Amino acid sequence: MKYLKQALILAAVTFAAEAVKFVVPLPVPASIYGLVMLFLLLKSGILKLEQVADVGGVLLELMPLLLVSPSVSFLTALDSIQGMLLPVVIMGFVGTVVVMAATGWTAQMLIRWREKKHE
Amino acid sequence: MSEFFSSCSYFGFFLSLGTFQLAKTINRKAGKEICNPLLFATVCCCVLLLATGTGYEVYYENGGRVLDFLLTPATICLAIPLYRQFTLIKKNTAAVLAGCLAGVVAHMLGCALMLAVFQLDAAEFATLLPKSITTAIGKSLSEELGGYPAITMACIMLTGLFGAVAAPSLLRIFRVKEPLAQGLAIGTASHAAGTSRAVEMGDVQGAASSLAIVVAGLLTVVFAPLFAGLAG
């Protein structure tokens, strides 16, 4: 029964997140509201980690699989994308590489700088 | 063929799981990761749908939506690694904020370069600006800025898929070794899709990447309208 209860808790948070999205007129997905809500529930101690850890762990493990469906939806944009294919492809690949490097280096520099300061 | 598929309610579900698992089996047989399961499954599904003249709706209605349905609670569960690693993240608030900001600004400058090189019009430029962030924010932002949401969505998918596949190699090439910095880089560059890979790399990477989705998403919402003025 513990899985059912965990699934229920996660379903409740997801439902509540969708309700918040319905009420708040911002371009924020329900998943982000839910992420913040679940975090606050855990942080405040209202929910214990064990109450969601098993089912949550399964969902996290399944995440790459769950992304197959949205990725396949790429097909629906095949026609409209033709006009600006080159900039889209360049930003999709090169842009992603550049952002990853910029964030990675900046964060790593600050983390190491902070560690040095504390030594 | 399309008619047959649309009468089988498990068609899309089976196809996705089957091709995903096939990639894992290939990797196990090869003894190393030679094909990324997400990429392999996506390509197989697309090829099969195109080859049989089956529309995406048929795939979606017959199983694809089950995956989509579970994606929201799965993304919400990213709060779990975030909660576990909160102390570490709190100690490094400056790195989190500066890292995400650097990524968002780098992205906007990249878009500005595309604007100059390809002489994009205002709508095309607005289409590119939200492409690194999570789909729902990106799509709405594209609409708000006057872009083409469908193309933004496609670009977001491409970015996420590429990030999820290439992140570990790219981080190795760039010598980003701090787990926290790795996670932030993945989340900022390739949102939830990349994060699914970060979670596999480790708890710290997963937590940092989840946080970066939120922080980079918010920073993009703030900065994109400023940059959008560059066009036209």
Coordinates of C-alpha atoms in Angstrom, one line a residue:
Chain A
M1 CA 0.0 0.0 0.0
K2 CA 2.9 2.4 0.5
Y3 CA 3.3 2.9 -3.3
L4 CA -0.4 3.8 -3.6
K5 CA -0.1 6.3 -0.9
Q6 CA 3.1 7.8 -2.4
A7 CA 1.4 8.0 -5.8
L8 CA -1.5 9.7 -4.2
I9 CA 0.6 12.3 -2.6
L10 CA 2.4 13.1 -5.9
A11 CA -0.9 13.1 -7.8
A12 CA -2.2 15.6 -5.2
V13 CA 0.8 17.9 -5.6
T14 CA 0.5 17.7 -9.4
F15 CA -3.2 18.5 -9.2
A16 CA -2.6 21.4 -6.8
A17 CA 0.1 22.7 -9.2
E18 CA -2.3 22.6 -12.1
A19 CA -4.8 24.5 -10.0
V20 CA -2.2 27.2 -9.2
K21 CA -1.4 27.4 -12.9
F22 CA -5.1 27.9 -13.7
V23 CA -5.4 30.7 -11.2
V24 CA -2.1 32.6 -11.8
P25 CA -1.9 34.2 -15.2
L26 CA 1.9 33.8 -15.7
P27 CA 3.6 31.8 -18.5
V28 CA 4.9 29.3 -15.9
P29 CA 4.3 25.5 -16.4
A30 CA 2.5 23.6 -13.7
S31 CA 5.5 21.4 -13.2
I32 CA 7.6 24.4 -12.0
Y33 CA 4.9 25.4 -9.5
G34 CA 4.7 21.7 -8.4
L35 CA 8.5 21.5 -8.0
V36 CA 8.5 24.5 -5.7
M37 CA 5.5 23.2 -3.8
L38 CA 7.0 19.8 -3.2
F39 CA 10.3 21.3 -2.2
L40 CA 8.5 23.6 0.3
L41 CA 6.5 20.7 1.7
L42 CA 9.7 18.7 2.3
K43 CA 11.6 21.6 3.6
S44 CA 8.9 22.6 6.1
G45 CA 8.7 19.0 7.3
I46 CA 5.0 18.6 6.4
L47 CA 6.1 15.8 4.1
K48 CA 8.8 13.4 5.0
L49 CA 11.2 12.3 2.3
E50 CA 10.2 8.6 2.8
Q51 CA 6.6 9.5 1.9
V52 CA 7.5 10.2 -1.7
A53 CA 11.0 8.8 -2.2
D54 CA 10.1 5.4 -3.7
V55 CA 7.6 6.5 -6.3
G56 CA 9.5 9.7 -6.9
G57 CA 12.6 7.8 -7.5
V58 CA 10.9 5.6 -10.1
L59 CA 9.5 8.7 -11.9
L60 CA 13.0 10.4 -11.9
E61 CA 14.5 7.2 -13.3
L62 CA 11.8 7.1 -16.0
M63 CA 12.3 10.7 -17.0
P64 CA 14.4 10.2 -20.1
L65 CA 11.8 7.7 -21.4
L66 CA 9.0 10.1 -20.7
L67 CA 10.7 12.7 -22.9
V68 CA 10.4 10.5 -25.9
S69 CA 6.8 11.7 -26.6
P70 CA 7.5 15.4 -26.5
S71 CA 10.7 14.9 -28.6
V72 CA 8.7 13.1 -31.3
S73 CA 6.4 16.1 -31.5
F74 CA 9.3 17.7 -33.4
L75 CA 7.6 16.1 -36.4
T76 CA 4.7 18.5 -36.2
A77 CA 7.0 21.5 -36.7
L78 CA 8.9 20.1 -39.7
D79 CA 7.0 22.2 -42.2
S80 CA 7.0 25.5 -40.3
I81 CA 10.7 25.3 -39.4
Q82 CA 12.1 25.2 -43.0
G83 CA 12.2 29.0 -43.3
M84 CA 14.6 29.4 -40.5
L85 CA 16.2 26.0 -40.4
L86 CA 19.8 27.2 -40.3
P87 CA 19.6 29.6 -37.3
V88 CA 17.5 27.0 -35.4
V89 CA 20.0 24.3 -36.0
I90 CA 23.0 26.6 -35.1
M91 CA 21.4 27.8 -31.9
G92 CA 20.2 24.3 -31.1
F93 CA 23.7 22.8 -31.3
V94 CA 26.3 25.6 -31.0
G95 CA 24.2 27.8 -28.8
T96 CA 23.7 24.9 -26.3
V97 CA 27.4 24.2 -26.2
V98 CA 28.2 27.9 -25.6
V99 CA 25.6 28.2 -22.8
M100 CA 26.9 25.0 -21.1
A101 CA 30.4 26.3 -21.2
A102 CA 29.5 29.8 -19.9
T103 CA 27.5 28.5 -17.0
G104 CA 29.8 25.7 -16.2
W105 CA 33.0 27.8 -16.1
T106 CA 31.4 30.7 -14.2
A107 CA 29.9 28.4 -11.6
Q108 CA 33.1 26.3 -11.2
M109 CA 35.2 29.4 -10.8
L110 CA 33.0 30.8 -8.1
I111 CA 32.8 27.4 -6.3
R112 CA 36.5 26.9 -6.3
W113 CA 37.2 30.5 -5.3
R114 CA 34.8 30.1 -2.4
E115 CA 36.5 26.9 -1.3
K116 CA 39.9 28.5 -1.4
K117 CA 38.7 31.4 0.7
H118 CA 37.5 28.9 3.4
E119 CA 40.7 26.9 3.5
Chain B
M1 CA -0.9 1.3 -41.8
S2 CA -2.0 4.5 -40.1
E3 CA -5.5 3.1 -39.7
F4 CA -4.1 0.0 -38.1
F5 CA -2.0 2.0 -35.6
S6 CA -4.8 4.3 -34.7
S7 CA -6.9 1.3 -33.7
C8 CA -4.2 0.0 -31.3
S9 CA -4.3 2.0 -28.1
Y10 CA -0.9 0.7 -27.0
F11 CA 0.9 1.4 -30.3
G12 CA 2.7 4.6 -29.2
F13 CA 3.4 3.3 -25.7
F14 CA 4.9 0.0 -26.9
L15 CA 6.9 1.7 -29.7
S16 CA 8.5 4.2 -27.2
L17 CA 9.3 1.6 -24.6
G18 CA 10.5 -0.9 -27.1
T19 CA 12.9 1.3 -28.9
F20 CA 14.1 2.8 -25.6
Q21 CA 14.8 -0.6 -24.2
L22 CA 16.4 -1.7 -27.5
A23 CA 19.0 1.1 -27.1
K24 CA 19.7 0.0 -23.6
T25 CA 20.2 -3.6 -24.7
I26 CA 22.5 -2.5 -27.5
N27 CA 24.6 -0.5 -25.0
R28 CA 24.8 -3.5 -22.6
K29 CA 25.9 -5.8 -25.4
A30 CA 28.4 -3.2 -26.6
G31 CA 29.7 -2.8 -23.0
K32 CA 29.6 1.0 -23.3
E33 CA 27.1 3.7 -24.3
I34 CA 27.1 3.9 -28.0
C35 CA 23.5 5.0 -28.5
N36 CA 21.6 7.3 -26.3
P37 CA 18.2 5.7 -25.5
L38 CA 16.3 9.0 -25.7
L39 CA 17.8 9.9 -29.0
F40 CA 17.5 6.4 -30.4
A41 CA 13.9 6.0 -29.4
T42 CA 13.0 9.5 -30.8
V43 CA 14.7 8.8 -34.1
C44 CA 13.1 5.4 -34.4
C45 CA 9.6 6.7 -33.6
C46 CA 10.0 9.6 -36.1
V47 CA 11.3 7.4 -38.9
L48 CA 8.6 4.8 -38.4
L49 CA 5.8 7.5 -38.3
L50 CA 7.2 9.2 -41.4
A51 CA 7.7 5.9 -43.3
T52 CA 4.2 4.7 -42.6
G53 CA 2.6 8.1 -43.2
T54 CA 1.3 8.1 -39.6
G55 CA 0.7 11.4 -38.0
Y56 CA 2.0 12.5 -34.7
E57 CA -1.6 12.6 -33.3
V58 CA -1.9 8.9 -33.9
Y59 CA 1.2 8.2 -31.9
Y60 CA 0.2 10.7 -29.2
E61 CA -3.4 9.5 -28.8
N62 CA -2.3 5.8 -28.7
G63 CA 0.2 5.8 -25.9
G64 CA 2.4 8.8 -26.4
R65 CA 0.3 10.8 -24.1
V66 CA 0.8 8.4 -21.2
L67 CA 4.5 9.4 -21.2
D68 CA 3.5 13.1 -21.5
F69 CA 1.0 12.6 -18.7
L70 CA 3.7 11.3 -16.3
L71 CA 6.2 14.0 -17.3
T72 CA 4.6 16.6 -15.0
P73 CA 4.9 14.6 -11.8
A74 CA 8.3 13.4 -12.8
T75 CA 9.5 17.0 -13.2
I76 CA 7.9 17.9 -9.9
C77 CA 9.9 15.1 -8.3
L78 CA 13.1 17.0 -9.2
A79 CA 12.3 18.6 -5.9
I80 CA 13.6 15.5 -4.2
P81 CA 17.3 15.8 -5.2
L82 CA 17.0 19.5 -4.7
Y83 CA 15.8 19.0 -1.1
R84 CA 18.6 16.4 -0.4
Q85 CA 21.3 18.7 -1.7
F86 CA 19.9 22.0 -0.4
T87 CA 22.7 22.7 2.2
L88 CA 25.3 22.4 -0.5
I89 CA 23.4 24.7 -2.9
K90 CA 22.7 27.3 -0.2
K91 CA 26.4 27.5 0.5
N92 CA 27.0 28.3 -3.2
T93 CA 24.2 30.7 -3.9
A94 CA 26.6 33.1 -5.6
A95 CA 27.8 30.4 -8.0
V96 CA 24.2 29.3 -8.8
L97 CA 23.0 32.9 -9.6
A98 CA 26.2 34.0 -11.5
G99 CA 26.4 30.7 -13.4
C100 CA 22.8 30.8 -14.6
L101 CA 23.1 34.5 -15.4
A102 CA 26.2 33.9 -17.4
G103 CA 24.5 31.1 -19.4
V104 CA 21.3 33.2 -20.1
V105 CA 23.3 36.2 -21.2
A106 CA 25.6 34.0 -23.4
H107 CA 22.5 32.6 -25.0
M108 CA 21.0 36.0 -25.7
L109 CA 24.2 37.2 -27.2
G110 CA 24.3 34.1 -29.4
C111 CA 20.8 35.0 -30.6
A112 CA 21.9 38.6 -31.3
L113 CA 24.7 37.2 -33.4
M114 CA 22.1 35.1 -35.4
L115 CA 20.1 38.3 -35.8
A116 CA 23.0 40.1 -37.3
V117 CA 24.3 37.2 -39.5
F118 CA 21.0 35.9 -40.9
Q119 CA 19.2 39.3 -40.9
L120 CA 16.3 37.7 -38.9
D121 CA 13.1 39.7 -38.6
A122 CA 11.6 40.6 -35.2
A123 CA 9.4 37.6 -35.1
E124 CA 12.2 35.1 -36.0
F125 CA 14.4 36.7 -33.4
A126 CA 11.7 36.4 -30.8
T127 CA 11.3 32.7 -31.7
L128 CA 14.9 32.0 -30.9
L129 CA 15.2 33.9 -27.6
P130 CA 13.4 31.4 -25.3
K131 CA 14.9 28.2 -26.8
S132 CA 17.0 27.1 -23.8
I133 CA 14.3 27.1 -21.2
T134 CA 11.6 24.7 -20.2
T135 CA 8.9 24.2 -22.9
A136 CA 5.9 25.8 -21.2
I137 CA 7.7 29.0 -20.2
G138 CA 9.5 29.1 -23.6
K139 CA 6.3 28.6 -25.6
S140 CA 4.4 31.3 -23.7
L141 CA 7.3 33.7 -23.9
S142 CA 7.6 33.2 -27.6
E143 CA 3.9 34.1 -28.0
E144 CA 4.3 37.1 -25.8
L145 CA 7.3 38.4 -27.7
G146 CA 5.6 37.9 -31.0
G147 CA 7.6 34.8 -32.2
Y148 CA 6.5 31.5 -33.8
P149 CA 5.7 29.2 -30.8
A150 CA 5.7 26.0 -32.9
I151 CA 9.3 26.7 -34.0
T152 CA 10.4 27.7 -30.5
M153 CA 9.0 24.4 -29.3
A154 CA 10.9 22.5 -31.9
C155 CA 14.0 24.4 -31.1
I156 CA 13.6 23.7 -27.4
M157 CA 13.1 19.9 -28.1
L158 CA 16.3 20.0 -30.3
T159 CA 18.2 21.8 -27.5
G160 CA 17.0 19.4 -24.8
L161 CA 17.7 16.3 -26.8
F162 CA 21.2 17.5 -27.8
G163 CA 21.9 18.5 -24.1
A164 CA 20.7 15.2 -22.8
V165 CA 22.8 13.2 -25.3
A166 CA 26.0 15.3 -25.3
A167 CA 26.2 16.9 -21.8
P168 CA 28.7 14.4 -20.2
S169 CA 31.1 14.6 -23.2
L170 CA 30.8 18.4 -23.5
L171 CA 31.5 18.9 -19.8
R172 CA 34.5 16.7 -20.0
I173 CA 35.8 18.7 -23.0
F174 CA 35.3 21.9 -21.1
R175 CA 36.9 20.5 -17.9
V176 CA 33.8 21.3 -15.8
K177 CA 34.5 18.9 -13.0
E178 CA 32.6 20.3 -10.0
P179 CA 29.3 18.3 -9.8
L180 CA 27.4 21.4 -8.8
A181 CA 28.7 23.4 -11.8
Q182 CA 28.0 20.5 -14.1
G183 CA 24.4 20.4 -13.0
L184 CA 23.9 24.1 -13.3
A185 CA 25.4 24.0 -16.8
I186 CA 23.1 21.2 -17.9
G187 CA 20.0 22.8 -16.5
T188 CA 20.7 26.3 -17.9
A189 CA 21.6 25.0 -21.4
S190 CA 19.1 22.2 -21.8
H191 CA 16.3 22.4 -19.3
A192 CA 14.4 19.3 -18.1
A193 CA 15.5 17.1 -20.9
G194 CA 19.1 17.7 -20.0
T195 CA 18.3 17.4 -16.4
S196 CA 17.0 13.8 -16.9
R197 CA 20.6 13.1 -17.9
A198 CA 22.0 15.1 -15.0
V199 CA 20.0 13.0 -12.6
E200 CA 21.7 9.9 -13.9
M201 CA 25.1 11.5 -13.4
G202 CA 24.5 12.0 -9.7
D203 CA 22.3 13.5 -7.0
V204 CA 24.2 16.8 -6.8
Q205 CA 24.1 17.2 -10.6
G206 CA 20.4 16.4 -10.6
A207 CA 19.6 18.9 -7.9
A208 CA 21.7 21.7 -9.4
S209 CA 20.2 21.1 -12.8
S210 CA 16.7 21.2 -11.5
L211 CA 17.4 24.5 -9.7
A212 CA 19.0 25.9 -12.9
I213 CA 15.8 25.2 -14.9
V214 CA 13.9 27.5 -12.5
V215 CA 16.5 30.2 -12.1
A216 CA 17.4 30.3 -15.9
G217 CA 13.7 30.2 -16.8
L218 CA 13.0 33.3 -14.6
L219 CA 16.1 35.2 -15.8
T220 CA 15.1 34.5 -19.4
V221 CA 11.6 35.9 -18.8
V222 CA 13.2 39.0 -17.4
F223 CA 16.0 39.5 -20.0
A224 CA 14.3 38.3 -23.2
P225 CA 12.0 41.4 -23.6
L226 CA 15.0 43.7 -23.2
F227 CA 16.9 41.8 -26.0
A228 CA 13.8 41.5 -28.1
G229 CA 14.1 45.3 -28.7
L230 CA 17.3 44.7 -30.7
A231 CA 15.3 43.4 -33.7
G232 CA 13.5 45.7 -36.1

